[in-house]
Coordinates of N, CA and C in Angstrom, one line a residue:
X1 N 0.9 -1.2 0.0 CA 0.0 0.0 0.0 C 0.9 1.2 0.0
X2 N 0.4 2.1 -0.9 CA 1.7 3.7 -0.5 C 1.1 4.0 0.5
X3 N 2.6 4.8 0.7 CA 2.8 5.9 2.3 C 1.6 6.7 1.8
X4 N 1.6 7.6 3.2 CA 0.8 8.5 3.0 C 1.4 9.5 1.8
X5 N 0.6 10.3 1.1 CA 1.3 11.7 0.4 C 3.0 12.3 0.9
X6 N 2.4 12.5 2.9 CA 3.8 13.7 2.8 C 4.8 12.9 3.5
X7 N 4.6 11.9 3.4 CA 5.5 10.9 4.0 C 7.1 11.6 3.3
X8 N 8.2 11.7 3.9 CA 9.2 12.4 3.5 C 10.0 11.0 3.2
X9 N 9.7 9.9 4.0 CA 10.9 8.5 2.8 C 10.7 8.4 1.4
X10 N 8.7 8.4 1.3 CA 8.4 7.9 -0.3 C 8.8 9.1 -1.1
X11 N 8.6 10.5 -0.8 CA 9.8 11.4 -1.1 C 11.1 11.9 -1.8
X12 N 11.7 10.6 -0.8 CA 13.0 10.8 -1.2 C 13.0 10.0 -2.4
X13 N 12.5 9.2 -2.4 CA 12.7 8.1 -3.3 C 12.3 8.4 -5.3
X14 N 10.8 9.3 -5.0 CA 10.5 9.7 -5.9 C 11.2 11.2 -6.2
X15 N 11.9 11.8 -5.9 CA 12.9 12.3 -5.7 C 14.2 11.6 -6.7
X16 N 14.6 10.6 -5.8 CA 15.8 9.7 -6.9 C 14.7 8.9 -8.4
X17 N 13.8 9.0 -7.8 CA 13.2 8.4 -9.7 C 13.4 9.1 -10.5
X18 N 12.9 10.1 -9.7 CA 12.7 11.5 -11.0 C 14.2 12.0 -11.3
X19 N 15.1 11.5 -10.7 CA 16.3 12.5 -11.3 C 17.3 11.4 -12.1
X20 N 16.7 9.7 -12.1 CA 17.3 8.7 -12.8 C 17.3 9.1 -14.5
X21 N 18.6 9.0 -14.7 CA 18.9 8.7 -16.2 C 17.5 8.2 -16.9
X22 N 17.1 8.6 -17.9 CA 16.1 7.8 -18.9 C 15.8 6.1 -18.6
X23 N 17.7 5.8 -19.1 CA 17.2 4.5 -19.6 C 17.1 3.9 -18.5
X24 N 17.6 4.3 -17.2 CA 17.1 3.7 -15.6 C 15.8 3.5 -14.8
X25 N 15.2 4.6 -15.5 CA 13.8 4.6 -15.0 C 13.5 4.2 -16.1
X26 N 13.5 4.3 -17.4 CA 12.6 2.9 -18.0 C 12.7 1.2 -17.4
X27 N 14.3 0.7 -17.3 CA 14.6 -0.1 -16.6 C 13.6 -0.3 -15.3
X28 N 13.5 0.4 -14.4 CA 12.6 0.5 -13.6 C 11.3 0.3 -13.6
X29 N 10.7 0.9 -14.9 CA 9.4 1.3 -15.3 C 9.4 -0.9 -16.2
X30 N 9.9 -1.0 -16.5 CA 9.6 -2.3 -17.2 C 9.7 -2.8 -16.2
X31 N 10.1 -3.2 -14.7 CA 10.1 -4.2 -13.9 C 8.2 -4.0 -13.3
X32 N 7.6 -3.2 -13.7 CA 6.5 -3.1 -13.3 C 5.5 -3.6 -14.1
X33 N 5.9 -3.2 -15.4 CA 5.0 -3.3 -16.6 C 5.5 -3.3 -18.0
X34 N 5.7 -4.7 -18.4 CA 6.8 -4.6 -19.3 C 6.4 -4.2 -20.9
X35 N 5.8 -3.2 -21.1 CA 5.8 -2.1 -22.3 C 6.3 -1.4 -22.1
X36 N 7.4 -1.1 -24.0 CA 8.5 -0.1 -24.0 C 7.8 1.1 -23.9
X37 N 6.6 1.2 -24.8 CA 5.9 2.2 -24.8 C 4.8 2.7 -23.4
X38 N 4.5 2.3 -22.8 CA 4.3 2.2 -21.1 C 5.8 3.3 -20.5
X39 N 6.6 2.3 -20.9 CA 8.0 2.9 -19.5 C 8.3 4.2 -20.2
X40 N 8.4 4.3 -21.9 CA 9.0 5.5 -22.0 C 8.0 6.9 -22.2
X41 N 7.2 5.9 -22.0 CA 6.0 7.6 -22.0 C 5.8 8.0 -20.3
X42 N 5.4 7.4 -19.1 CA 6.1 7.7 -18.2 C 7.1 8.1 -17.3
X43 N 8.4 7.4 -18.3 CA 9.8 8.4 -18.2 C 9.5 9.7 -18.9
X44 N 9.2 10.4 -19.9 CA 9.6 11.2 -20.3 C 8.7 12.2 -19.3
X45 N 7.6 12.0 -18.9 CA 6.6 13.2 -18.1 C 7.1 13.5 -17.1
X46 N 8.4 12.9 -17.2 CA 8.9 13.2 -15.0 C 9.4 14.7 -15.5
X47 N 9.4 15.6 -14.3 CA 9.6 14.9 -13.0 C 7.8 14.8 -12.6
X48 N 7.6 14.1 -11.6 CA 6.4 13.5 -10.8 C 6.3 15.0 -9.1
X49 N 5.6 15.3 -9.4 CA 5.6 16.3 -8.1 C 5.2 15.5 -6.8
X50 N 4.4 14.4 -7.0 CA 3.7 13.4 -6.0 C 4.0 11.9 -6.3
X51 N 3.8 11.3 -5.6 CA 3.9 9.7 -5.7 C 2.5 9.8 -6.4
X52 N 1.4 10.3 -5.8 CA -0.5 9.8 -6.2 C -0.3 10.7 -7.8
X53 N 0.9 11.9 -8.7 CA 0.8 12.0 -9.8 C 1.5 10.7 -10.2
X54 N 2.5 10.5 -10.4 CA 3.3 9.3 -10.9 C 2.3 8.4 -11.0
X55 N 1.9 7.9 -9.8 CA 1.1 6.8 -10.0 C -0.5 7.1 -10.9
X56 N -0.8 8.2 -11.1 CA -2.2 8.8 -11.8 C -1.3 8.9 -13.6
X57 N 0.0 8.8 -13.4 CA 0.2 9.0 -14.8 C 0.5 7.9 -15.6
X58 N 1.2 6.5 -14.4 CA 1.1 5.4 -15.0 C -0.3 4.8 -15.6
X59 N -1.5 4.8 -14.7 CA -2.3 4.6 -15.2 C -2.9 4.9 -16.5
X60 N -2.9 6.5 -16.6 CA -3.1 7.2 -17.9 C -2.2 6.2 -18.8
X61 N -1.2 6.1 -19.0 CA -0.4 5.3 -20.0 C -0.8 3.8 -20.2
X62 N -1.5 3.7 -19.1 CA -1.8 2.1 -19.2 C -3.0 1.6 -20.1
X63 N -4.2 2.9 -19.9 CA -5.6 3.0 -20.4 C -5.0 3.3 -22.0
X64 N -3.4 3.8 -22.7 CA -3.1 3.8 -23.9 C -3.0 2.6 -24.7
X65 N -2.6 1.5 -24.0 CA -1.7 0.5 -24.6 C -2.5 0.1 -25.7
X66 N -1.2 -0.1 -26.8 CA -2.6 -0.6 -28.0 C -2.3 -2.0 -27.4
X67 N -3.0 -3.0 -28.3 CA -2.9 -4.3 -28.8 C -1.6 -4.8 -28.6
X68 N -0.5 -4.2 -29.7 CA 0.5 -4.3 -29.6 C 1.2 -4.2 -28.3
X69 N 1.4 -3.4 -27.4 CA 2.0 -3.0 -26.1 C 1.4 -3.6 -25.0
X70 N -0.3 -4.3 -25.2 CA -0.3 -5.0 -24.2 C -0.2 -6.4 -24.0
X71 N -0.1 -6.9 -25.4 CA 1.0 -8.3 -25.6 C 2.1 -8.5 -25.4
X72 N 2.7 -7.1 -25.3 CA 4.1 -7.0 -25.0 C 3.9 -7.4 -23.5
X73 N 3.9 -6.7 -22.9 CA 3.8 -6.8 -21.4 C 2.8 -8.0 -20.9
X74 N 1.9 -8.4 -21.2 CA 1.3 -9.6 -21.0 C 2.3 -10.9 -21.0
X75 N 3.1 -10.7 -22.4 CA 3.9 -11.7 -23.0 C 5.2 -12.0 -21.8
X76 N 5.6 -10.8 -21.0 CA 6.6 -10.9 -20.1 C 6.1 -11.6 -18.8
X77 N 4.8 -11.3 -18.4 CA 4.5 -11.8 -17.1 C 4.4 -13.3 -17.1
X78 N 4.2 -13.7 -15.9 CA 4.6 -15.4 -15.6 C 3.1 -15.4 -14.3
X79 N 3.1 -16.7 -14.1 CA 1.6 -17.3 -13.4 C 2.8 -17.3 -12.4
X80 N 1.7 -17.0 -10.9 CA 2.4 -16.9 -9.8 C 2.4 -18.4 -9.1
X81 N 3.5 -19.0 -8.6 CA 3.5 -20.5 -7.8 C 2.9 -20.5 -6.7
X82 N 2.0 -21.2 -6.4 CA 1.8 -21.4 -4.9 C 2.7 -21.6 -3.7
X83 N 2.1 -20.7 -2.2 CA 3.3 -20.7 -1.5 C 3.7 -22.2 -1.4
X84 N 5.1 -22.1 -1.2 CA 5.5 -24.0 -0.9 C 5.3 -24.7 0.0
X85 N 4.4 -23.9 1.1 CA 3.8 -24.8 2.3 C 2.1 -25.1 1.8
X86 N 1.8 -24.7 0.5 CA 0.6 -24.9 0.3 C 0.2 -26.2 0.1
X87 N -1.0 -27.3 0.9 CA -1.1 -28.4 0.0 C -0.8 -28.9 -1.2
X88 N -0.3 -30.4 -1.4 CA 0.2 -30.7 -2.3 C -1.2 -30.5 -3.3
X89 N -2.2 -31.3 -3.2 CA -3.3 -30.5 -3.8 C -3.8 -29.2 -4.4
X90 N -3.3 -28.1 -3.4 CA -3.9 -27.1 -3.8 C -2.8 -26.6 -4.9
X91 N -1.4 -27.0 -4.5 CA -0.4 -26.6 -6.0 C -0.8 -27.3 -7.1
X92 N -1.5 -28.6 -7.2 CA -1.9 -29.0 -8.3 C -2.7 -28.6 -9.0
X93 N -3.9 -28.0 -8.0 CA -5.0 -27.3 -8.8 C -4.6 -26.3 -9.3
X94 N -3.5 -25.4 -8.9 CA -3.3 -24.2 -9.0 C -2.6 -24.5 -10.5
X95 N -2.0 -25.3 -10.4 CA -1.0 -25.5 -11.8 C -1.9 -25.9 -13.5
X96 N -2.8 -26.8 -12.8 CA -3.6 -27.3 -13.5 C -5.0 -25.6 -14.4
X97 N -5.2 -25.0 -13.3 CA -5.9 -24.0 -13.4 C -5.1 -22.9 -14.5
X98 N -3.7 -22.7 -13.7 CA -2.6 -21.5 -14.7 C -2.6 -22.1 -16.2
X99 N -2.4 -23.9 -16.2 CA -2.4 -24.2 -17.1 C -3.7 -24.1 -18.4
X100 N -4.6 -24.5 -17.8 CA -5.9 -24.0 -18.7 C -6.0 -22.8 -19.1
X101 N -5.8 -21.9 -18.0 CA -6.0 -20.4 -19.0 C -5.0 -19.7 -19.6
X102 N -3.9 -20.6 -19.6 CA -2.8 -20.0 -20.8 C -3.2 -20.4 -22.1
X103 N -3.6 -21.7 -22.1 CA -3.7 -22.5 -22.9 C -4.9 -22.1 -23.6
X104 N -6.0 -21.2 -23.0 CA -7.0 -20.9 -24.1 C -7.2 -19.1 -24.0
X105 N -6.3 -18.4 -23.4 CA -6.1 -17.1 -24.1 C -4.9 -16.9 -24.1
X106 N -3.4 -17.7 -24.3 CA -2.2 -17.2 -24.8 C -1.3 -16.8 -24.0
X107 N -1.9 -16.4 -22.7 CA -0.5 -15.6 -21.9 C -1.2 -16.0 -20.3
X108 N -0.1 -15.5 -19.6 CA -0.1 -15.9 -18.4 C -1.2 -15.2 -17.8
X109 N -2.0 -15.9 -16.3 CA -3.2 -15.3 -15.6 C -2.6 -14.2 -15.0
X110 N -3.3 -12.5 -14.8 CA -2.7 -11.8 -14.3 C -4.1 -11.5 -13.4
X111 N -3.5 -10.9 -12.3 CA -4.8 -10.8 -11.0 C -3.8 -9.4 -10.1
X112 N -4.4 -8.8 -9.9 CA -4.1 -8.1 -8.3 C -4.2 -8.3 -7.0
X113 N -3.2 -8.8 -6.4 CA -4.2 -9.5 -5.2 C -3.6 -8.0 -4.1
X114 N -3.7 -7.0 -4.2 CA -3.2 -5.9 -3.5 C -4.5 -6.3 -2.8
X115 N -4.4 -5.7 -1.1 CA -5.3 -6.0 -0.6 C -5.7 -7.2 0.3
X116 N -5.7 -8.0 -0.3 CA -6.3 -9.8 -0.3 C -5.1 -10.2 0.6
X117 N -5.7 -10.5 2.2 CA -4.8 -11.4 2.6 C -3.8 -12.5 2.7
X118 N -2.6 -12.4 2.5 CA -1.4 -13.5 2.3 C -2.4 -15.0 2.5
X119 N -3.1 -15.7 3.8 CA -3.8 -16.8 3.7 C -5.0 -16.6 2.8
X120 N -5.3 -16.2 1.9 CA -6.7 -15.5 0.9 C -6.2 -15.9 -0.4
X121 N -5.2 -15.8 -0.7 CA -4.4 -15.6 -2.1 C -4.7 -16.7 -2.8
X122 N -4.5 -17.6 -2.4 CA -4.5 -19.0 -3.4 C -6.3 -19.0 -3.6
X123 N -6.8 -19.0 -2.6 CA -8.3 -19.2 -2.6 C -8.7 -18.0 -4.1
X124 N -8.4 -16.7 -3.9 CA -8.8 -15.6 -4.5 C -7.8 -15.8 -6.5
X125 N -6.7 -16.9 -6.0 CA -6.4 -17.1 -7.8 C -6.9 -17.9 -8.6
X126 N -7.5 -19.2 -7.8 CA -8.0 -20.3 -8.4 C -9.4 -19.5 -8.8
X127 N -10.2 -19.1 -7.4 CA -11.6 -18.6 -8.0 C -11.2 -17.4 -9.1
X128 N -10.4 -16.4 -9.1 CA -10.2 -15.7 -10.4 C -10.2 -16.4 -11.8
X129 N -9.3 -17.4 -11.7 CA -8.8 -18.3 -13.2 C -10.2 -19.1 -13.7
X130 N -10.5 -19.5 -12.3 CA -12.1 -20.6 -12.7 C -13.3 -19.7 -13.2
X131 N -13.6 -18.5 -12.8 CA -14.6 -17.4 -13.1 C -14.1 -16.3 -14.7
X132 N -12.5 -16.5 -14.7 CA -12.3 -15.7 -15.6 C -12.1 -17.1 -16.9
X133 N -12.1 -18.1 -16.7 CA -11.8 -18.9 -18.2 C -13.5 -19.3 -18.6
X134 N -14.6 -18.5 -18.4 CA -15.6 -18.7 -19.1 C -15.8 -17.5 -19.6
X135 N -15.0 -16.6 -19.8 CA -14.7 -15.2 -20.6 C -14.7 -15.2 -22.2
X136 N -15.0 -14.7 -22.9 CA -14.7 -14.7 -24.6 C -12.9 -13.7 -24.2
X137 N -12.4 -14.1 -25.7 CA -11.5 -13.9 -25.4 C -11.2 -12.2 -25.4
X138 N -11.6 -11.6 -25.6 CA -11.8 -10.4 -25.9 C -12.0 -9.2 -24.7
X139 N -13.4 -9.9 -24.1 CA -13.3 -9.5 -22.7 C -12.8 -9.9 -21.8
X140 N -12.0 -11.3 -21.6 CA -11.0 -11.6 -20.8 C -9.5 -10.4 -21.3
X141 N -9.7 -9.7 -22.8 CA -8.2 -8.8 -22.8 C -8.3 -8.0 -21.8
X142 N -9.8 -7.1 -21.9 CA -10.1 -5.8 -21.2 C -9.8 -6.2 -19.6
X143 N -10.4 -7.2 -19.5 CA -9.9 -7.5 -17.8 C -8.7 -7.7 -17.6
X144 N -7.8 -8.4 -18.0 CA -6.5 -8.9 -18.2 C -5.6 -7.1 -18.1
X145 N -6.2 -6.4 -19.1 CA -5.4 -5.5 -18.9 C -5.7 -4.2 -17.8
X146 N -6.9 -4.3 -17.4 CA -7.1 -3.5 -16.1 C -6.0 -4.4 -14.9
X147 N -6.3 -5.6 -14.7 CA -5.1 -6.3 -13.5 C -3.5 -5.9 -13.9
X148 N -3.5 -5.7 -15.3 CA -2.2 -5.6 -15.4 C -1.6 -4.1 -14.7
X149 N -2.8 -3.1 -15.1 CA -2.9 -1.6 -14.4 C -2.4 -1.7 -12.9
X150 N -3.5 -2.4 -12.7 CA -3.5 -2.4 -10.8 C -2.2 -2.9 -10.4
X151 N -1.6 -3.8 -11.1 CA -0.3 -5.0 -10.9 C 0.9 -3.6 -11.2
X152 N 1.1 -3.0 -12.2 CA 1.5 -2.3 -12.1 C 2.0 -0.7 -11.6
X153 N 0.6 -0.5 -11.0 CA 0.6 0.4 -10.2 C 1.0 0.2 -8.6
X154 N 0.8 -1.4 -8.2 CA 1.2 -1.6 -7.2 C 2.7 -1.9 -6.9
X155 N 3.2 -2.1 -8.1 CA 4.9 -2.3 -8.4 C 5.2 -1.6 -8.5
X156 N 4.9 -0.3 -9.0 CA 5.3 0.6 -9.0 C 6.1 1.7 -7.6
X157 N 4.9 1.5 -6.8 CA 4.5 2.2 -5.6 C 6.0 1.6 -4.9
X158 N 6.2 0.1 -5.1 CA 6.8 -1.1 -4.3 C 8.1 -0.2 -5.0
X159 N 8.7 -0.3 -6.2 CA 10.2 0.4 -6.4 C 10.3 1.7 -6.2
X160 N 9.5 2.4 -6.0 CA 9.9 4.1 -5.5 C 10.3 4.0 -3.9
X161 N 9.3 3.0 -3.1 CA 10.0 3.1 -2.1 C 11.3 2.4 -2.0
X162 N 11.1 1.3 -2.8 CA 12.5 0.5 -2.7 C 13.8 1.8 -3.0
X163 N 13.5 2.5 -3.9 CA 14.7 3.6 -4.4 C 15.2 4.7 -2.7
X164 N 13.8 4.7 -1.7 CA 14.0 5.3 -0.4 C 14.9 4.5 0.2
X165 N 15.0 3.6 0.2 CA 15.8 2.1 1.3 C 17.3 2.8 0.7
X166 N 17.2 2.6 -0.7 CA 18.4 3.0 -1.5 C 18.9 4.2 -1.1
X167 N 18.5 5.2 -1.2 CA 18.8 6.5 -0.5 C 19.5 6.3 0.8
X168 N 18.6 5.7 1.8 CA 18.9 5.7 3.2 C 20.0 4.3 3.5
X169 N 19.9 3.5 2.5 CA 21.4 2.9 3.0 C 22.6 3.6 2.6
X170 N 22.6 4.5 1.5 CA 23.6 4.5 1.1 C 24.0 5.9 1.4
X171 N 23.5 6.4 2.8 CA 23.4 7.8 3.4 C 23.4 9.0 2.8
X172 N 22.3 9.0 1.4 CA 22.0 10.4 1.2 C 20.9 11.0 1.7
X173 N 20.6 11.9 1.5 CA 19.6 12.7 1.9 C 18.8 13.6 0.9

């Protein structure tokens, strides 16, 4: 979840985004959401005066993606494993499940689970995959690419502050 607004760590951090070389914050910007056209149209609008603009601008870029750019980024992501203390069963279903809906819309299940309790998660991917593979494929894109929004907005949020940790180990200010 982001800091509050005036939180002065998430700050610093967006601070060091906004002053990263291009091709670092694209670098950055693809670990979230892997369109070139995504990272470099949000690199170029910095600097971000807020964490809630940056993040209000990823999304605008995200509501752009053609066809093209959301295959792209679709095409990078991967189905999440179950934790490894999960029943041997429930990794099966889980695998079994990732497996069906690759297999009948092309790319990996993408879900948000921002929110959704760590014990919640497996329960909340299976019922996603089982609810979303009776989708046409069309409106399973539209959904697919709203999750990819949220997924990336929440990655997002996750490396600006990671860039604060950076800051503060490496004692600047």
């Amino acid at each position: 979840m982001p800091a509050q607004q005036g939180d002065p760590r998430r700050a610093l951090g967006l601070t060091r985004f906004n002053a990263l070389p291009a091709p670092l914050a694209q670098e950055l910007l693809l670990a979230c959401c892997h369109s070139r056209r995504w990272a470099e149209r949000v690199t170029a609008h910095r600097p971000y005066p807020t964490l809630d603009a940056l993040l209000a601008a990823a999304d605008e870029a995200g509501y752009d993606l053609s066809a093209a750019d959301l295959d792209e980024a679709l095409a990078a992501e991967c189905s999440a494993a179950p934790h490894p203390d999960a029943p041997p069963a429930a990794q099966t279903a889980l695998r079994a499940a990732h497996a069906a809906y690759e297999s009948r819309f092309g790319h990996a299940f993408v879900i948000s689970l921002d929110g959704v309790r760590p014990g919640e998660r497996l329960d909340q991917v299976l019922a996603g995959i089982r609810s979303r593979l009776g989708n046409e494929p069309e409106e399973e894109r539209v959904i697919a690419a709203d999750e990819l929004r949220r997924l990336a907005r929440t990655r997002l949020a996750h490396h600006v502050g990671a860039l604060t940790l950076s800051v503060q180990a490496s004692g600047m200010r």
